[in-house]
CSV table of C-alpha atoms and ligand atoms in Angstrom, one decimal:
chain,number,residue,atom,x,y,z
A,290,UNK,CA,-17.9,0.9,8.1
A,291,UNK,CA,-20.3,-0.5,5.7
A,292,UNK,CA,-17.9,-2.9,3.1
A,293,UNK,CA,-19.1,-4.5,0.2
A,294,UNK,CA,-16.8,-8.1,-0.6
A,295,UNK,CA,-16.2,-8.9,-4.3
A,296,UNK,CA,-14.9,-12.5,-4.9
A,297,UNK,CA,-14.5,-14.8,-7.6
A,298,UNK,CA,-12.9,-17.8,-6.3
A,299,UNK,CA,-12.0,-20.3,-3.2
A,300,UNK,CA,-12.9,-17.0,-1.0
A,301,UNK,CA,-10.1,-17.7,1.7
A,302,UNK,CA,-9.5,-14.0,2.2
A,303,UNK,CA,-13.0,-13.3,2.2
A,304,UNK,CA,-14.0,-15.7,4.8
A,305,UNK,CA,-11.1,-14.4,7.2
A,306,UNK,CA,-13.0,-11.3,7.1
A,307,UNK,CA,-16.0,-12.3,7.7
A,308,UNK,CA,-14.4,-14.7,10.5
A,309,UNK,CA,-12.9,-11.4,11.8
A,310,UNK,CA,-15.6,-9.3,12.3
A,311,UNK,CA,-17.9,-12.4,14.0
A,312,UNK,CA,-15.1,-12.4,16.5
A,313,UNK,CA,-14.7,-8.5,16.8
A,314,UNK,CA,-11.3,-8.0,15.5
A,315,UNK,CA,-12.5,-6.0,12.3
A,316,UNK,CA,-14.9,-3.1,13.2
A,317,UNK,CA,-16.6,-3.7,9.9
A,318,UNK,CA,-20.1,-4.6,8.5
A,319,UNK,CA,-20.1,-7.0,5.6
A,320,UNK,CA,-23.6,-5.5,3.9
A,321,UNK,CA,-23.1,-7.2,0.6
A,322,UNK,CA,-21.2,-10.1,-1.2
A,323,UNK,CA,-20.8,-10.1,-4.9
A,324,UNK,CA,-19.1,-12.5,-7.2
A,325,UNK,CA,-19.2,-12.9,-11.3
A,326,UNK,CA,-18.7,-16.9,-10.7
A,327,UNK,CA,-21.6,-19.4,-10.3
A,328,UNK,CA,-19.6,-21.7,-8.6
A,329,UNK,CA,-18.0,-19.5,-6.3
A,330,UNK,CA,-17.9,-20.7,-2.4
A,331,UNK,CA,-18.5,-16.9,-2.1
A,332,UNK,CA,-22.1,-17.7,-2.6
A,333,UNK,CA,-22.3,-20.5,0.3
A,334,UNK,CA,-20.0,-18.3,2.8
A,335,UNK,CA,-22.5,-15.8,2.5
A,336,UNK,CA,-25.7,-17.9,3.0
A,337,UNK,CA,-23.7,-19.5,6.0
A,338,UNK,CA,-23.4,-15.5,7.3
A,339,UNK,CA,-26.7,-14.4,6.5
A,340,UNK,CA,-25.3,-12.0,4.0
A,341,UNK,CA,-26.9,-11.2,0.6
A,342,UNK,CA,-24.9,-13.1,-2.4
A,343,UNK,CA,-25.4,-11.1,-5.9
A,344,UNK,CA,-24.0,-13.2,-9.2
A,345,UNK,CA,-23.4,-10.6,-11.4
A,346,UNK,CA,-21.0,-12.2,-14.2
A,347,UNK,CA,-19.6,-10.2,-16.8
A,348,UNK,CA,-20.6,-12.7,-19.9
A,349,UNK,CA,-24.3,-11.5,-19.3
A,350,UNK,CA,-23.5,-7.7,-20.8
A,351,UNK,CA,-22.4,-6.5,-23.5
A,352,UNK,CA,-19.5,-4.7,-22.5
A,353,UNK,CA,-17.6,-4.2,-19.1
A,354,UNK,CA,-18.7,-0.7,-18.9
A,355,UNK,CA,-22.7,-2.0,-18.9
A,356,UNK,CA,-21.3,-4.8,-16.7
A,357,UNK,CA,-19.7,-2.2,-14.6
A,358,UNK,CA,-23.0,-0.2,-14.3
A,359,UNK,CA,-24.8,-3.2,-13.5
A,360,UNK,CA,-22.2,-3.2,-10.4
A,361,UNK,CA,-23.1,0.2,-9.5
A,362,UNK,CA,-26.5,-0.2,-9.2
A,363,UNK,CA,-26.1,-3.9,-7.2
A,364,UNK,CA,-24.7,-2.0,-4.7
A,365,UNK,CA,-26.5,0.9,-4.3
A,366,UNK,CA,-29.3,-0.2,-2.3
A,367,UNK,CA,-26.6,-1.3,-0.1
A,368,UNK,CA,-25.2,2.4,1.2
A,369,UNK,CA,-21.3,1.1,0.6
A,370,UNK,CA,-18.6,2.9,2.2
A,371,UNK,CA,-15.6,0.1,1.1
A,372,UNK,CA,-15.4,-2.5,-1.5
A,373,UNK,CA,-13.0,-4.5,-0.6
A,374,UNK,CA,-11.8,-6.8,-3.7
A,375,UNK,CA,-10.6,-10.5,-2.2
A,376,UNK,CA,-10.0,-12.5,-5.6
A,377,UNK,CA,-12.0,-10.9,-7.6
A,378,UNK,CA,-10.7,-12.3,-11.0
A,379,UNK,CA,-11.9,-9.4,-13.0
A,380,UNK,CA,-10.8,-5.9,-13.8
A,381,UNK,CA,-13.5,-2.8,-13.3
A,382,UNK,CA,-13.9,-0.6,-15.5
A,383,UNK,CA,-13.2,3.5,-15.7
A,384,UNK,CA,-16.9,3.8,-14.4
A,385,UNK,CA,-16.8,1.3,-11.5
A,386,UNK,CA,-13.8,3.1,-10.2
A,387,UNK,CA,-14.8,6.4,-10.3
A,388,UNK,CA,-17.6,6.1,-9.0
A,389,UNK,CA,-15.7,4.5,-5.8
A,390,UNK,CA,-12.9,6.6,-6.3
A,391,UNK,CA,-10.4,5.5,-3.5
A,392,UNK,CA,-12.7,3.1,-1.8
A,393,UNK,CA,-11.7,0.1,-3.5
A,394,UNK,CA,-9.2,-2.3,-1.7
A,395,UNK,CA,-7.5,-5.1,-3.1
A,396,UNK,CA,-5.2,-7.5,-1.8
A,397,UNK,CA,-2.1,-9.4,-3.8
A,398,UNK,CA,0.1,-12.1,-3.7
A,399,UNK,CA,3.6,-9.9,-4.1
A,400,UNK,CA,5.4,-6.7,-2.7
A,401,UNK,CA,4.0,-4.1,-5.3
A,402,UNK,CA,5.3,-2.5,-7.1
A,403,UNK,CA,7.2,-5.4,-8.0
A,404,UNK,CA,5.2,-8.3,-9.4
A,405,UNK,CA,2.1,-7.1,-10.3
A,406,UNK,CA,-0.5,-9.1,-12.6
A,407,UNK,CA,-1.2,-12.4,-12.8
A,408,UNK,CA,1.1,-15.2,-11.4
A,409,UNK,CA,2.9,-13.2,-8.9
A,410,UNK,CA,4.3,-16.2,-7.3
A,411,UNK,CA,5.5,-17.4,-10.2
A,412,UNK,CA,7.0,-14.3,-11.2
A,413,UNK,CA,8.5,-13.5,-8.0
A,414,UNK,CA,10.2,-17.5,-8.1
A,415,UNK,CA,11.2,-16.8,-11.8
A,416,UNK,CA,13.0,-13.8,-10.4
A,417,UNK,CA,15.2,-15.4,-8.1
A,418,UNK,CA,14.0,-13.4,-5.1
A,419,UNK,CA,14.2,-14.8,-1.1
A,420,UNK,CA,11.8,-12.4,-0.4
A,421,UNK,CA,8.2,-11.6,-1.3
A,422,UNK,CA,5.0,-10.8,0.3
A,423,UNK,CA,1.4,-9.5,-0.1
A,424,UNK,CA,0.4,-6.1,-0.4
A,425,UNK,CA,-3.0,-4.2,0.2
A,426,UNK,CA,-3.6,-1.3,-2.3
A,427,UNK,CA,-6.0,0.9,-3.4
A,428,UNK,CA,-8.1,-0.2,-7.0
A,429,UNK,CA,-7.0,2.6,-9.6
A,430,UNK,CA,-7.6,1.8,-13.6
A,431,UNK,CA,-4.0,0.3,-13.7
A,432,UNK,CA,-2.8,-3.2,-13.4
A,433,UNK,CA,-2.4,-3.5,-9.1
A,434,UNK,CA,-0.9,0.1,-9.3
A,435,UNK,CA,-3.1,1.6,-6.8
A,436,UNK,CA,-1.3,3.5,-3.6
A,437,UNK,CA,0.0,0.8,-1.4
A,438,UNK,CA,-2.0,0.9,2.4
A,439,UNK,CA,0.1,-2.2,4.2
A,440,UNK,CA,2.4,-5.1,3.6
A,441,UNK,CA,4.1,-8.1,4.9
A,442,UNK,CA,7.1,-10.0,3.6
A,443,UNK,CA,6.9,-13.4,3.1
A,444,UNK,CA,10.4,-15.7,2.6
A,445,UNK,CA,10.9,-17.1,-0.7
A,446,UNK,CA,12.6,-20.8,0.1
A,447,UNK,CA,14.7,-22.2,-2.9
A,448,UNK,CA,13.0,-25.2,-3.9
A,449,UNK,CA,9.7,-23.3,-3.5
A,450,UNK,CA,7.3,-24.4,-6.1
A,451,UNK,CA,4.5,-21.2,-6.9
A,452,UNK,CA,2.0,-23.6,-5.5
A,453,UNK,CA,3.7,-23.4,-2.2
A,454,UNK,CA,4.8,-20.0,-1.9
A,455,UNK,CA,1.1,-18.7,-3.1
A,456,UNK,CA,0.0,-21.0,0.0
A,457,UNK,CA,3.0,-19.3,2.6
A,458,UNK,CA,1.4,-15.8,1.2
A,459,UNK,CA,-2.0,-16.5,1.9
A,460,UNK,CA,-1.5,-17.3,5.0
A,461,UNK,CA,-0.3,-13.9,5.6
A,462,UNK,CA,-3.3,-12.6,3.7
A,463,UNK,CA,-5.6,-14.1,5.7
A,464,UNK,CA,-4.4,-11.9,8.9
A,465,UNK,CA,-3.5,-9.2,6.6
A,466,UNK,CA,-6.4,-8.1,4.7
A,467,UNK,CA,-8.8,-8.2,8.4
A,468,UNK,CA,-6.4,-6.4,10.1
A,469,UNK,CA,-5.9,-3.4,7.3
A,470,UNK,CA,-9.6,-3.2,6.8
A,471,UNK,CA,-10.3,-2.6,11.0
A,472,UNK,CA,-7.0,0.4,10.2
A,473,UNK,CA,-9.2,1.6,7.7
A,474,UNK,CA,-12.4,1.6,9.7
A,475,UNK,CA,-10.9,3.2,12.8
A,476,UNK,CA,-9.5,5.5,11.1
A,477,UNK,CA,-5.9,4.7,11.3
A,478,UNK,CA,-5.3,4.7,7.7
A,479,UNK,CA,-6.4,6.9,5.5
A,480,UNK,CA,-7.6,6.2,1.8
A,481,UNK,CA,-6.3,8.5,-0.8
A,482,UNK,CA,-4.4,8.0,-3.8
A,483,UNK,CA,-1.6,9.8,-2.4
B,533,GRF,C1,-5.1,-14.3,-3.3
B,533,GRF,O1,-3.9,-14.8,-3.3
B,533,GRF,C2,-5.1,-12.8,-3.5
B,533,GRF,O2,-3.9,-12.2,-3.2
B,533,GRF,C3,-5.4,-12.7,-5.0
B,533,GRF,O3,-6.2,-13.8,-5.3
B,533,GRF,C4,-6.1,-14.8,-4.3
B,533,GRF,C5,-7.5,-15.1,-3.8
B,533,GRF,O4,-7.5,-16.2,-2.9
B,533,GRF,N1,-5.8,-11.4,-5.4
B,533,GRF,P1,-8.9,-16.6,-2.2
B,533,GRF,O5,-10.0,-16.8,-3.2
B,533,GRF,O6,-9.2,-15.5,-1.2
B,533,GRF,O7,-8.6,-17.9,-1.5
C-alpha cells in the first residue's frame, strides 16, 4: 500500500512508521513525506530514508482551498493509496478530503469521541478521568470526527501533569499507528465512513 505521511512537528509517530516498515512489521511503502513546517524533523527523517520531503506551508496561498489544491497536485505524481496524517497541525479543506475520501488516517491523543481538538490531554486531566487513550480515525471535514478504525486506553495517574500523560499516550501511538496501518494494508480493516 502506497501511503503518503503528513507531518508538522517532532515526527515521533511518523518515524515509528517508517521504523516499522524498515523492519517489516507494516506492509506499507512510504512514497512521499509532506509537511507545512520549515523546521520540521519530518524533512531530515525523510532525507535519512531516502524519501522525497515536499514543504508545502499553507502561508504561501491565499486560501486553504488553493493550499489544499496545491496538496493534491504534490501528491499526484506519487500514485497515493493512504495519507496517513501523524501531527499534521493543520486542518484540510472540503477539497483535500474529497478527493481522498476515506483514505485519510489520523491519529489522536484521546478516546474519541471524547476529547477531541486541541489539548486532549489537558482536557481529558481537566475532566477528572483515570482513563484515556489514543484513537486512529478516519479524516472527515469535522473536528477528529472521522469513523474510529482502533484504540488503546491509556491510565490517567492523579498527579499526572498533560506533559506526562501526552508522553504515556505516545508511547502507545508509536505501536499503534504502525500496527493499524499494516490492518489496513492487509486488508484487515476496512476504510469506510461507516
Ligand atoms: C501526537 O500526540 C498525535 O496524537 C497528535 O499530534 C502528536 C504528534 O506527535 N495528532 P509527533 O509529532 O508524532 O511526535
Amino acid at each position: 500500500m502506497r501511503i503518503a505521511i503528513f507531518a508538522s512537528g517532532y515526527g515521533s509517530n511518523l518515524e515509528s512508521i517508517l521504523t516499522a516498515i524498515s523492519n517489516g512489521e507494516c506492509a506499507a511503502q512510504c512514497v512521499c513525506i509532506v509537511t507545512d513546517r520549515k523546521k520540521s524533523r519530518a524533512r531530515l527523517l525523510a532525507q535519512e530514508h531516502g524519501i522525497p520531503c515536499s514543504y508545502v506551508p499553507m502561508k504561501a496561498y491565499e486560501t486553504r482551498e488553493l493550499w489544499n489544491e496545491a496538496l493534491i497536485e504534490t501528491l499526484k505524481p506519487f500514485d497515493v493509496q493512504l495519507v496517513v496524517l501523524a501531527g499534521f497541525m493543520r486542518l484540510l479543506g472540503p477539497n483535500f478530503i474529497e478527493a481522498y475520501e476515506n483514505r485519510i488516517i489520523n491519529i489522536h491523543p484521546s478516546l474519541l469521541p471524547l476529547f477531541p481538538g486541541i489539548d486532549a490531554p489537558q482536557q481529558a486531566i481537566d475532566s477528572d478521568v483515570t482513563l484515556s487513550g489514543c484513537t486512529v480515525h478516519l479524516v472527515d471535514n469535522g473536528i477528529d470526527t472521522g469513523a474510529p478504525l482502533a484504540s488503546v486506553i491509556v491510565p490517567v495517574f492523579a498527579d499526572d501533569t498533560a506533559e506526562e500523560l501526552h508522553e504515556r499516550i505516545k508511547i502507545e501511538e508509536r505501536k499503534l499507528y504502525p500496527l493499524t496501518i499494516h490492518r489496513i494494508a492487509i486488508g484487515e480493516i476496512t476504510l469506510s465512513s461507516r
